mmCIF file of C-alpha atoms and ligand atoms in Angstrom:
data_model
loop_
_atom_site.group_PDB
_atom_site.id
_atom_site.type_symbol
_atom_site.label_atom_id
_atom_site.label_comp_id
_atom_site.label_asym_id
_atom_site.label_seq_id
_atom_site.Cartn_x
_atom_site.Cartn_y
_atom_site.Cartn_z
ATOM 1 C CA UNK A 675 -21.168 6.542 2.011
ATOM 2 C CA UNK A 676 -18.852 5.945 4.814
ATOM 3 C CA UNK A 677 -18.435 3.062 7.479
ATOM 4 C CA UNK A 678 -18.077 3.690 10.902
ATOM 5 C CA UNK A 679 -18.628 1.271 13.715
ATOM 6 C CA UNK A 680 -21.346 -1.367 12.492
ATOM 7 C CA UNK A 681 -23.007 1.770 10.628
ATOM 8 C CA UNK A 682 -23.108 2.826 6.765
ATOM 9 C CA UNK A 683 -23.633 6.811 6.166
ATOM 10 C CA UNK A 684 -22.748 9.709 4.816
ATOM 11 C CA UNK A 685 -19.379 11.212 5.430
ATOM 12 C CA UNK A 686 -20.701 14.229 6.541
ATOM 13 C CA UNK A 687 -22.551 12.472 9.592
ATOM 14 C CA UNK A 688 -19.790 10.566 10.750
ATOM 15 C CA UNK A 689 -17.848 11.580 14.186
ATOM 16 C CA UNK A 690 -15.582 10.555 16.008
ATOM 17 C CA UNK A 691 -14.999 11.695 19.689
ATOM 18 C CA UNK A 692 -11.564 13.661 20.193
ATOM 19 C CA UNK A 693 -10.088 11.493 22.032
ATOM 20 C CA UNK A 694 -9.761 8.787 19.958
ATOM 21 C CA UNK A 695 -6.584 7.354 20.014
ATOM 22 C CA UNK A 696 -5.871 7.557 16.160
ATOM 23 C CA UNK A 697 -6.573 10.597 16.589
ATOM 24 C CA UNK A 698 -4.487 11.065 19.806
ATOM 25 C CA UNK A 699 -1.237 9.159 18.904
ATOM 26 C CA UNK A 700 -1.615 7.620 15.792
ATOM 27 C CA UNK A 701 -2.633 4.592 17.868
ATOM 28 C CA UNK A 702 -3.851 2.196 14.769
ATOM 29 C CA UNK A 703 -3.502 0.239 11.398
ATOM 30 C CA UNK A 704 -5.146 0.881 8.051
ATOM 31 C CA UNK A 705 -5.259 -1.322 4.667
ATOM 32 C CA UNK A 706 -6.044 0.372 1.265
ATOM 33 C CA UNK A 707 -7.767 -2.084 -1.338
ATOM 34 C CA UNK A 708 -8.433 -1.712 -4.962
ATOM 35 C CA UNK A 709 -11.806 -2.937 -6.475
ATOM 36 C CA UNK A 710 -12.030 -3.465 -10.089
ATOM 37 C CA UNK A 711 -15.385 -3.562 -11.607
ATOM 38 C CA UNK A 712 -16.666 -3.717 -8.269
ATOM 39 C CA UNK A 713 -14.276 -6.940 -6.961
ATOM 40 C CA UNK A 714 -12.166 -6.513 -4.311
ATOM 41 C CA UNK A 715 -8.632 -7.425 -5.288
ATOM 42 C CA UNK A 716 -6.247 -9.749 -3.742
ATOM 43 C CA UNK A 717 -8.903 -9.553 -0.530
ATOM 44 C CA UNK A 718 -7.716 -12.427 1.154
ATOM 45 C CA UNK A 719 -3.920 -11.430 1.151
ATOM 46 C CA UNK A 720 -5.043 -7.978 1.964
ATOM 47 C CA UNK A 721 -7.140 -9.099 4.970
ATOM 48 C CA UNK A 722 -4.124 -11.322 6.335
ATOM 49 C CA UNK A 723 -1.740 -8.769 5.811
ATOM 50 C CA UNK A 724 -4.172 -6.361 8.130
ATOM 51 C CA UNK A 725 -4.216 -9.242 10.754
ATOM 52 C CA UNK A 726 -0.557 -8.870 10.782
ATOM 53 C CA UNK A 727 -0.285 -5.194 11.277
ATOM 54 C CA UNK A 728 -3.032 -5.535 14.223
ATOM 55 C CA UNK A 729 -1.010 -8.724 15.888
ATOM 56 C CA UNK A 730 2.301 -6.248 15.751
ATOM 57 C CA UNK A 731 0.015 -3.190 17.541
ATOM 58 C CA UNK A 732 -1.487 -5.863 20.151
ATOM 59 C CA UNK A 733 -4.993 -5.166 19.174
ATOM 60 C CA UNK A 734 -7.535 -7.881 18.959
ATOM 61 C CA UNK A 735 -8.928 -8.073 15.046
ATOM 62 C CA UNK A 736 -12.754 -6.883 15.778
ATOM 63 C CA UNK A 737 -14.019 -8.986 12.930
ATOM 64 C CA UNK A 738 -13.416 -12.638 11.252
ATOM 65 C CA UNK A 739 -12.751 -12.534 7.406
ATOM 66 C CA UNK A 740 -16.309 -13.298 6.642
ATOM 67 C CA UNK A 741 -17.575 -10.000 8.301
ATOM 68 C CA UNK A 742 -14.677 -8.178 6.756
ATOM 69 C CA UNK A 743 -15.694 -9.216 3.196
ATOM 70 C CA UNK A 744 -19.707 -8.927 3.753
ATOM 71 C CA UNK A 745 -19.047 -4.790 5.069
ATOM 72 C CA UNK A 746 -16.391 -4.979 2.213
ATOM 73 C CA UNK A 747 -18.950 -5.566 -0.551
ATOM 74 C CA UNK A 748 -21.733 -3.482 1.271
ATOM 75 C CA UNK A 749 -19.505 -0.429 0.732
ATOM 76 C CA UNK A 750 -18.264 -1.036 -2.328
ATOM 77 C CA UNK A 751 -22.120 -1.455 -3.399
ATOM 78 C CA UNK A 752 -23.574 1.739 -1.611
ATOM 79 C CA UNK A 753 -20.598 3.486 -3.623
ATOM 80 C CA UNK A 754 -19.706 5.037 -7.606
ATOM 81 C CA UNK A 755 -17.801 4.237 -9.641
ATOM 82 C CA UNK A 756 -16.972 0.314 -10.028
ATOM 83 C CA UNK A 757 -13.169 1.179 -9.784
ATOM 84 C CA UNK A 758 -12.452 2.218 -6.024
ATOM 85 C CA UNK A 759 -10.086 2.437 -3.243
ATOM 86 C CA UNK A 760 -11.709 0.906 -0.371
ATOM 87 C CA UNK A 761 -9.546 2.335 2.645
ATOM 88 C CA UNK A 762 -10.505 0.858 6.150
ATOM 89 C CA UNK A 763 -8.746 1.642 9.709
ATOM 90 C CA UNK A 764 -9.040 0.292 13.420
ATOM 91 C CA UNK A 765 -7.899 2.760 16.210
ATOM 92 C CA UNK A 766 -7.524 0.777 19.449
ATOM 93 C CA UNK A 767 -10.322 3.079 20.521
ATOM 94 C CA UNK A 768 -11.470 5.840 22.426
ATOM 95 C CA UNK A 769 -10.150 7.197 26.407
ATOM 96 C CA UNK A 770 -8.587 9.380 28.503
ATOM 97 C CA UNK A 771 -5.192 10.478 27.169
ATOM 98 C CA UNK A 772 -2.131 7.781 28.878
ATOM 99 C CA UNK A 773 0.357 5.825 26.510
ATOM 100 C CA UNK A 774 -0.853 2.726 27.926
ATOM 101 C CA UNK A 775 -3.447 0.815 26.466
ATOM 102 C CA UNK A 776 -7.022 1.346 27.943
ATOM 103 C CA UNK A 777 -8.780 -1.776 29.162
ATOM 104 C CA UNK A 778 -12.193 -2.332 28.701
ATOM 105 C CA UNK A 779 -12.464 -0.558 25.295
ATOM 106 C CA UNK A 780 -14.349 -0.753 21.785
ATOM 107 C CA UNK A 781 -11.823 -0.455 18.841
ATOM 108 C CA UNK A 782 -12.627 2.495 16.287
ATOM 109 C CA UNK A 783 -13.617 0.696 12.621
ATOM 110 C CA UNK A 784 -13.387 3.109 10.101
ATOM 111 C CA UNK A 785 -13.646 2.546 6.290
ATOM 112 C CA UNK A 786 -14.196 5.112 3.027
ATOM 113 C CA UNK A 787 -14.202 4.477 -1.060
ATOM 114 C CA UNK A 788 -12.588 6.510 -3.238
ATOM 115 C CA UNK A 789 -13.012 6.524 -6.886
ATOM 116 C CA UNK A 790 -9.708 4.129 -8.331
ATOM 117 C CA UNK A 791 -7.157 6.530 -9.852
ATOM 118 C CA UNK A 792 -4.511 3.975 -11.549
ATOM 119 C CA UNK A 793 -1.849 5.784 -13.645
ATOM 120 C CA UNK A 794 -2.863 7.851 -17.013
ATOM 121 C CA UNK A 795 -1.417 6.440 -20.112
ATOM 122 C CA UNK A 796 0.788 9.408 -19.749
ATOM 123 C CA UNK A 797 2.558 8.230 -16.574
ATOM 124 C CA UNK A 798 2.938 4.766 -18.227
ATOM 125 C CA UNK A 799 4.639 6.428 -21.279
ATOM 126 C CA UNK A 800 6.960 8.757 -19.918
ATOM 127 C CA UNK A 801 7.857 7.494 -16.316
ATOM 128 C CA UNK A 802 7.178 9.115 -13.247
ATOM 129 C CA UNK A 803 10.905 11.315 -11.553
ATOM 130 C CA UNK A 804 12.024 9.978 -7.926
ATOM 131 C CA UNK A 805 14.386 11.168 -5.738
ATOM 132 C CA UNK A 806 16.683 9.173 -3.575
ATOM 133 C CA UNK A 807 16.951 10.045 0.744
ATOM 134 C CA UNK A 808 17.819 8.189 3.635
ATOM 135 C CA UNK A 809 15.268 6.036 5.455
ATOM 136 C CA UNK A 810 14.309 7.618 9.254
ATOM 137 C CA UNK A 811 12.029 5.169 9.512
ATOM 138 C CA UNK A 812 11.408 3.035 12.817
ATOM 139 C CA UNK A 813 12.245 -0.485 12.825
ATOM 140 C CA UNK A 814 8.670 -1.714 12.239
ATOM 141 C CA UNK A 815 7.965 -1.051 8.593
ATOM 142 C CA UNK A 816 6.268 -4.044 8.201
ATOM 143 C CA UNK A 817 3.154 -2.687 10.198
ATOM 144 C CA UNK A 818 1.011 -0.772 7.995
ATOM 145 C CA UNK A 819 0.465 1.584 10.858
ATOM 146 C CA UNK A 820 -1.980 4.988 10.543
ATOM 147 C CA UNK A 821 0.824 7.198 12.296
ATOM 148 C CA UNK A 822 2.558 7.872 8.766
ATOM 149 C CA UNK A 823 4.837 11.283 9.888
ATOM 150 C CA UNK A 824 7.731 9.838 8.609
ATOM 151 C CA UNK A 825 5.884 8.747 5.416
ATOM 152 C CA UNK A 826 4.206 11.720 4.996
ATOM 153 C CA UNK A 827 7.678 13.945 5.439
ATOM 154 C CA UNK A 828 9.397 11.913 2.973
ATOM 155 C CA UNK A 829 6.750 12.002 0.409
ATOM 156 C CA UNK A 830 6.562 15.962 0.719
ATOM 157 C CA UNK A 831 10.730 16.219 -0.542
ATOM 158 C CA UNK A 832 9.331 14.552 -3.430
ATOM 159 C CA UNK A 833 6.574 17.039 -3.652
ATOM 160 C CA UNK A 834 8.801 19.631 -2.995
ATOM 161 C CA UNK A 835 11.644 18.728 -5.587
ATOM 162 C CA UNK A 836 8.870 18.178 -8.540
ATOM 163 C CA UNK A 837 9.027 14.405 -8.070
ATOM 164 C CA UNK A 838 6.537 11.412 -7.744
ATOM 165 C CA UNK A 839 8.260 9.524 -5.475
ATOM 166 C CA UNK A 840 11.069 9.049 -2.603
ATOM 167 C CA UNK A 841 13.139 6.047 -2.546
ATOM 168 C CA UNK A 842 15.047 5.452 0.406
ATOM 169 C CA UNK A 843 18.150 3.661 1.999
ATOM 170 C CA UNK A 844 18.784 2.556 4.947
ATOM 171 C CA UNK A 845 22.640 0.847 5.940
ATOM 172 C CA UNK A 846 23.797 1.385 1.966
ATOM 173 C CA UNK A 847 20.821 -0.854 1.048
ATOM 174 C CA UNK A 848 17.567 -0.255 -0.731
ATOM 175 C CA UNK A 849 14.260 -0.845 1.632
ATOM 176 C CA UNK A 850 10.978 0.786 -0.239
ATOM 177 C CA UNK A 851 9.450 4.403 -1.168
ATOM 178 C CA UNK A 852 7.293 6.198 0.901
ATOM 179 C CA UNK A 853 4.234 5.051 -0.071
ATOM 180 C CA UNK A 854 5.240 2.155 -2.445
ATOM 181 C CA UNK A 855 7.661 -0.791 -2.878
ATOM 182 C CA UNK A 856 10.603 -0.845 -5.162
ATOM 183 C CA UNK A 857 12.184 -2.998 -7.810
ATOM 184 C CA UNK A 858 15.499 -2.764 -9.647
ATOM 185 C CA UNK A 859 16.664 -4.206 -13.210
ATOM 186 C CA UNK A 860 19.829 -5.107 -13.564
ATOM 187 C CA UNK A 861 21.379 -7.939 -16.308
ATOM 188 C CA UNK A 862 17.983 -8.450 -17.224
ATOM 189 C CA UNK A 863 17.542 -9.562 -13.996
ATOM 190 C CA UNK A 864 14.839 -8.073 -11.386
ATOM 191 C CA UNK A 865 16.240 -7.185 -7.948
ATOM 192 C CA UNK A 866 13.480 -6.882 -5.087
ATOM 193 C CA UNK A 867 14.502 -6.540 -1.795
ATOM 194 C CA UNK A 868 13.664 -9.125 0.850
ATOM 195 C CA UNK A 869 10.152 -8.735 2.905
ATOM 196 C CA UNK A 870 11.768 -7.938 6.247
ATOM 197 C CA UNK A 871 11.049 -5.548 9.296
ATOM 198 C CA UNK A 872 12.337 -2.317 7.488
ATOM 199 C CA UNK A 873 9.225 -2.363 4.427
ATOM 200 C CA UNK A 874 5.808 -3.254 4.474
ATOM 201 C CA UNK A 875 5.218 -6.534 2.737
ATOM 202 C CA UNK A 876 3.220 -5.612 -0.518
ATOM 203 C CA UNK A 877 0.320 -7.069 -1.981
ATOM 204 C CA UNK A 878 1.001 -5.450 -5.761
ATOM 205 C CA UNK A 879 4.540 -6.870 -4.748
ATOM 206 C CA UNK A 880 3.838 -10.368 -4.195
ATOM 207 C CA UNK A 881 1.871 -10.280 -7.175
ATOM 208 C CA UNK A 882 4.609 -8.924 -9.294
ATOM 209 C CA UNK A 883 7.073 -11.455 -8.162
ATOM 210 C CA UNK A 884 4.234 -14.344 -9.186
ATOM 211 C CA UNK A 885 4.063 -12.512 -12.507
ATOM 212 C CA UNK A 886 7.815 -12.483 -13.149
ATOM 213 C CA UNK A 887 8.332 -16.286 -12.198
ATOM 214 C CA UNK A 888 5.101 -17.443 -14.461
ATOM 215 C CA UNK A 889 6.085 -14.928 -17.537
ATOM 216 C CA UNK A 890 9.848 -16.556 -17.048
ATOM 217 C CA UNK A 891 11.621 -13.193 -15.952
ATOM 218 C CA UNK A 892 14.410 -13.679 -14.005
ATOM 219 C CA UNK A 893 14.139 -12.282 -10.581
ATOM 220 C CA UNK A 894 15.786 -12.063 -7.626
ATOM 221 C CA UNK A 895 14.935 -11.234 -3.808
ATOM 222 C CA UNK A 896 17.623 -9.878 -2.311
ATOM 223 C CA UNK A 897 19.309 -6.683 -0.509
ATOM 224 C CA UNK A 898 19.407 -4.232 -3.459
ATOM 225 C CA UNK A 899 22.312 -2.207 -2.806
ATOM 226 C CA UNK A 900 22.767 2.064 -3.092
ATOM 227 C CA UNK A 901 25.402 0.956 -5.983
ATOM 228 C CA UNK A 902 22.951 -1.286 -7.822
ATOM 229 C CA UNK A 903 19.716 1.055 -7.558
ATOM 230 C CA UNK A 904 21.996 3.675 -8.836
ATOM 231 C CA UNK A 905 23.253 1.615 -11.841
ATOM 232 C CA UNK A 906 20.069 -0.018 -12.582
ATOM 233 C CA UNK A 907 18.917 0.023 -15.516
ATOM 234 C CA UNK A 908 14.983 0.207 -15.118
ATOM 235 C CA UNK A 909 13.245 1.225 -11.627
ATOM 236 C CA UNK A 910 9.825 -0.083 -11.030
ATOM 237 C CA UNK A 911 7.163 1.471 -8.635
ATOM 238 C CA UNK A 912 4.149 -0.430 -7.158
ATOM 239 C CA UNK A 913 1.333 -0.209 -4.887
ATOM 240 C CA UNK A 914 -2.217 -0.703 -5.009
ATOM 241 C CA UNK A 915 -3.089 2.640 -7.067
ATOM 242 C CA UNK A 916 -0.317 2.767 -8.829
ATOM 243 C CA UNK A 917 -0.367 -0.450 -10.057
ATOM 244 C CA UNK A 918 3.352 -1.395 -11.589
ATOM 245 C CA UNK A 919 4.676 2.465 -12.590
ATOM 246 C CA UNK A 920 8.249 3.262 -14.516
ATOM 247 C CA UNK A 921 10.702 5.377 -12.601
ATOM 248 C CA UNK A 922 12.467 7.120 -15.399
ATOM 249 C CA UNK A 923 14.385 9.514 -13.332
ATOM 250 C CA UNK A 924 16.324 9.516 -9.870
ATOM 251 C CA UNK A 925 17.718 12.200 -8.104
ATOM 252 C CA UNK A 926 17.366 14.182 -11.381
ATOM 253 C CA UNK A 927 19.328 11.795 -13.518
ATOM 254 C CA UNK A 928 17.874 9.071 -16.464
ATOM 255 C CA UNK A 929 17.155 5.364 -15.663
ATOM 256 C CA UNK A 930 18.626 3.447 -17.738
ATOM 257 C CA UNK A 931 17.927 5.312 -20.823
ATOM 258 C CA UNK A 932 15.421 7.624 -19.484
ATOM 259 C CA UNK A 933 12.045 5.670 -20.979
ATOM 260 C CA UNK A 934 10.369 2.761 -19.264
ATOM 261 C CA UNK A 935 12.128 -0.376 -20.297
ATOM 262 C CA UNK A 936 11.281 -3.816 -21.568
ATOM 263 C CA UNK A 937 11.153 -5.436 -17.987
ATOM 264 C CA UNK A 938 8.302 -2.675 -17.318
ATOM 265 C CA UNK A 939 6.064 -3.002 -20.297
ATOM 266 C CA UNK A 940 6.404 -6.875 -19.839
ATOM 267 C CA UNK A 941 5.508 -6.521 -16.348
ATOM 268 C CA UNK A 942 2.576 -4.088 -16.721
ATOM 269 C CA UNK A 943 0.881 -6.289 -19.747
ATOM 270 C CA UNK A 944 1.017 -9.223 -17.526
ATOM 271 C CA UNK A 945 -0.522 -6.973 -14.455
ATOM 272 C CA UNK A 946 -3.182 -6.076 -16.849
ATOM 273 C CA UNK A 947 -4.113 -9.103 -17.972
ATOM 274 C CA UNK A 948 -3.988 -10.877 -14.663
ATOM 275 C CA UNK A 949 -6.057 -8.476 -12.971
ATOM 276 C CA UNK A 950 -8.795 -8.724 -15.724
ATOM 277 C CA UNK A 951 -8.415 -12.422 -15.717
ATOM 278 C CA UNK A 952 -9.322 -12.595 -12.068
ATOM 279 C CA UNK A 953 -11.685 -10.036 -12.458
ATOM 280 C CA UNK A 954 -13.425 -12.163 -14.523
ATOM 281 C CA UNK A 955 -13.618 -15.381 -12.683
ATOM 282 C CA UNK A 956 -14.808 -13.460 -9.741
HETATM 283 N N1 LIG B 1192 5.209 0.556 1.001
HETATM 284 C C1 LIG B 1192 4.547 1.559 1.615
HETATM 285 C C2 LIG B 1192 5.268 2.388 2.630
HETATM 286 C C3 LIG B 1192 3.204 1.825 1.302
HETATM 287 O O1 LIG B 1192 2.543 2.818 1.922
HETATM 288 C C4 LIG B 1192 2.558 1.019 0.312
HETATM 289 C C5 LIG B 1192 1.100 1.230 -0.025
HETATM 290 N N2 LIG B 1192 0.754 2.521 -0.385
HETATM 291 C C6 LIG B 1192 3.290 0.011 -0.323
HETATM 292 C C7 LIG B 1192 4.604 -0.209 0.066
HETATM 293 C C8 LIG B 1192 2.667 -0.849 -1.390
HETATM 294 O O2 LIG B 1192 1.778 -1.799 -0.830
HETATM 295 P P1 LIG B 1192 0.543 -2.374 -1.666
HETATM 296 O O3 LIG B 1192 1.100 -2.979 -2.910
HETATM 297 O O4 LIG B 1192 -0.054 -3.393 -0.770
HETATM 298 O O5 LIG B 1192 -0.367 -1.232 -1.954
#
């Protein structure tokens, strides 16, 4: 069962008219959210982050947090399994084709579940390959925008060189991956690069950097340099499905010593725990 415009049905019902402007020029923001055992995590940071991306595309937010959270947990109910991916998406709407925004006009509300696919034990135990590129990115990374072409390019090298993921660079300095944020290890220490314009702010981020301060793992947030991503000696890979993931290879070379390191399996018992924790309270 789908969402679409005040309605719940089947995703074989739902339409939406051609000239919609996602559909027409990518004209609109998205937000992916996990649910465990049928709780939407981190909601509230996820919500503000989506009234972020809609303030930096001008559109007005069609619903207050309250309505978000009641279609939220209407969705969530009318769907299998308790672990899902609850993606939602606001186009600014449909009209005649012009780059200019349309007055007068409904925004498109869109949202799906997926079934929650966090990383197999196997990905956890051997580390997932990357490769390294440069970031062709616009300047407004921070908007977690639908039009993705860049993203979606960038991903496919990774595809396309047997990898999981693509890091990139932009000005000699690490920014994110194409669909996830990165860390870096080095000393001991972890390295994650400042929230800025050029990476979208993430939610499994912020949570990792709470984790680090309360386990009492050093951590800094700070440019993360070509040099030190290169040298580091553990790579770290988040997001909302893949949770906190090993890197264990770049640009066909080992991390560190080509297993996931100490940072990682202190890092991924405290995600574990915290997320059941909350869970739990919920
Ligand atoms: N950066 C990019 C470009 C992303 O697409 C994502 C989400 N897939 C992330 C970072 C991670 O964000 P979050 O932890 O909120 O899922």
């Amino acid at each position: 069962m789908i969402y679409l415009n005040g309605n719940f049905m089947p995703m074989e019902e739902a339409r939406i008219p051609v000239l919609d402007r996602g559909f027409i020029f990518g004209d609109g923001v998205y937000e992916v959210i996990p649910v465990y055992s049928r709780h939407p995590f981190r909601l509230e940071e996820h919500l503000s982050r989506l009234q972020h991306s809609l303030d930096g595309i001008r559109l007005d937010n069609p619903h207050s947090a309250g309505e978000w959270e009641e279609r939220i947990r209407r969705l969530v109910e009318l769907n299998e399994p308790e672990d899902q991916s609850v993606y939602l998406q606001i186009t600014r709407g449909v009209a005649k084709r012009d780059h200019a925004f349309p007055k007068g006009i409904e925004p498109t509300v869109f949202m799906m579940s997926n079934p929650l696919v966090t990383p197999s034990r196997e990905t956890l135990e051997k580390g997932v390959a990357t490769i390294s590129t440069a970031d062709n990115r616009w300047l407004r990374c921070d908007i977690k925008a639908t039009s993705l072409l860049p993203n979606v390019l960038l991903r496919q090298m990774a595809v396309d060189a047997g990898a999981a993921e693509t890091i990139l660079l932009r000005d000699g300095f690490l920014t994110e991956g194409a669909a996830s944020n990165i860390f870096a290890v080095k000393n001991g220490i972890l390295l994650a690069p400042p929230k800025d314009n050029l990476m979208l702010p993430g939610i499994t981020y912020d949570v990792v950097i709470e984790l680090a301060q309360s386990i009492g793992l050093p951590c800094e947030v700070r440019q993360v340099s070509e040099n030190e991503l290169f040298s580091a000696s553990e790579l770290l890979l988040t997001s909302s499905t893949k949770e906190v993931t090993p890197i264990t290879s770049l640009d066909g070379k080992p991390v560190g010593n080509g297993k996931p390191g100490p940072v990682f399996e202190k890092l991924h018992a405290a995600y574990q725990t915290f997320k059941h924790s909350v869970m739990r309270r919920a």
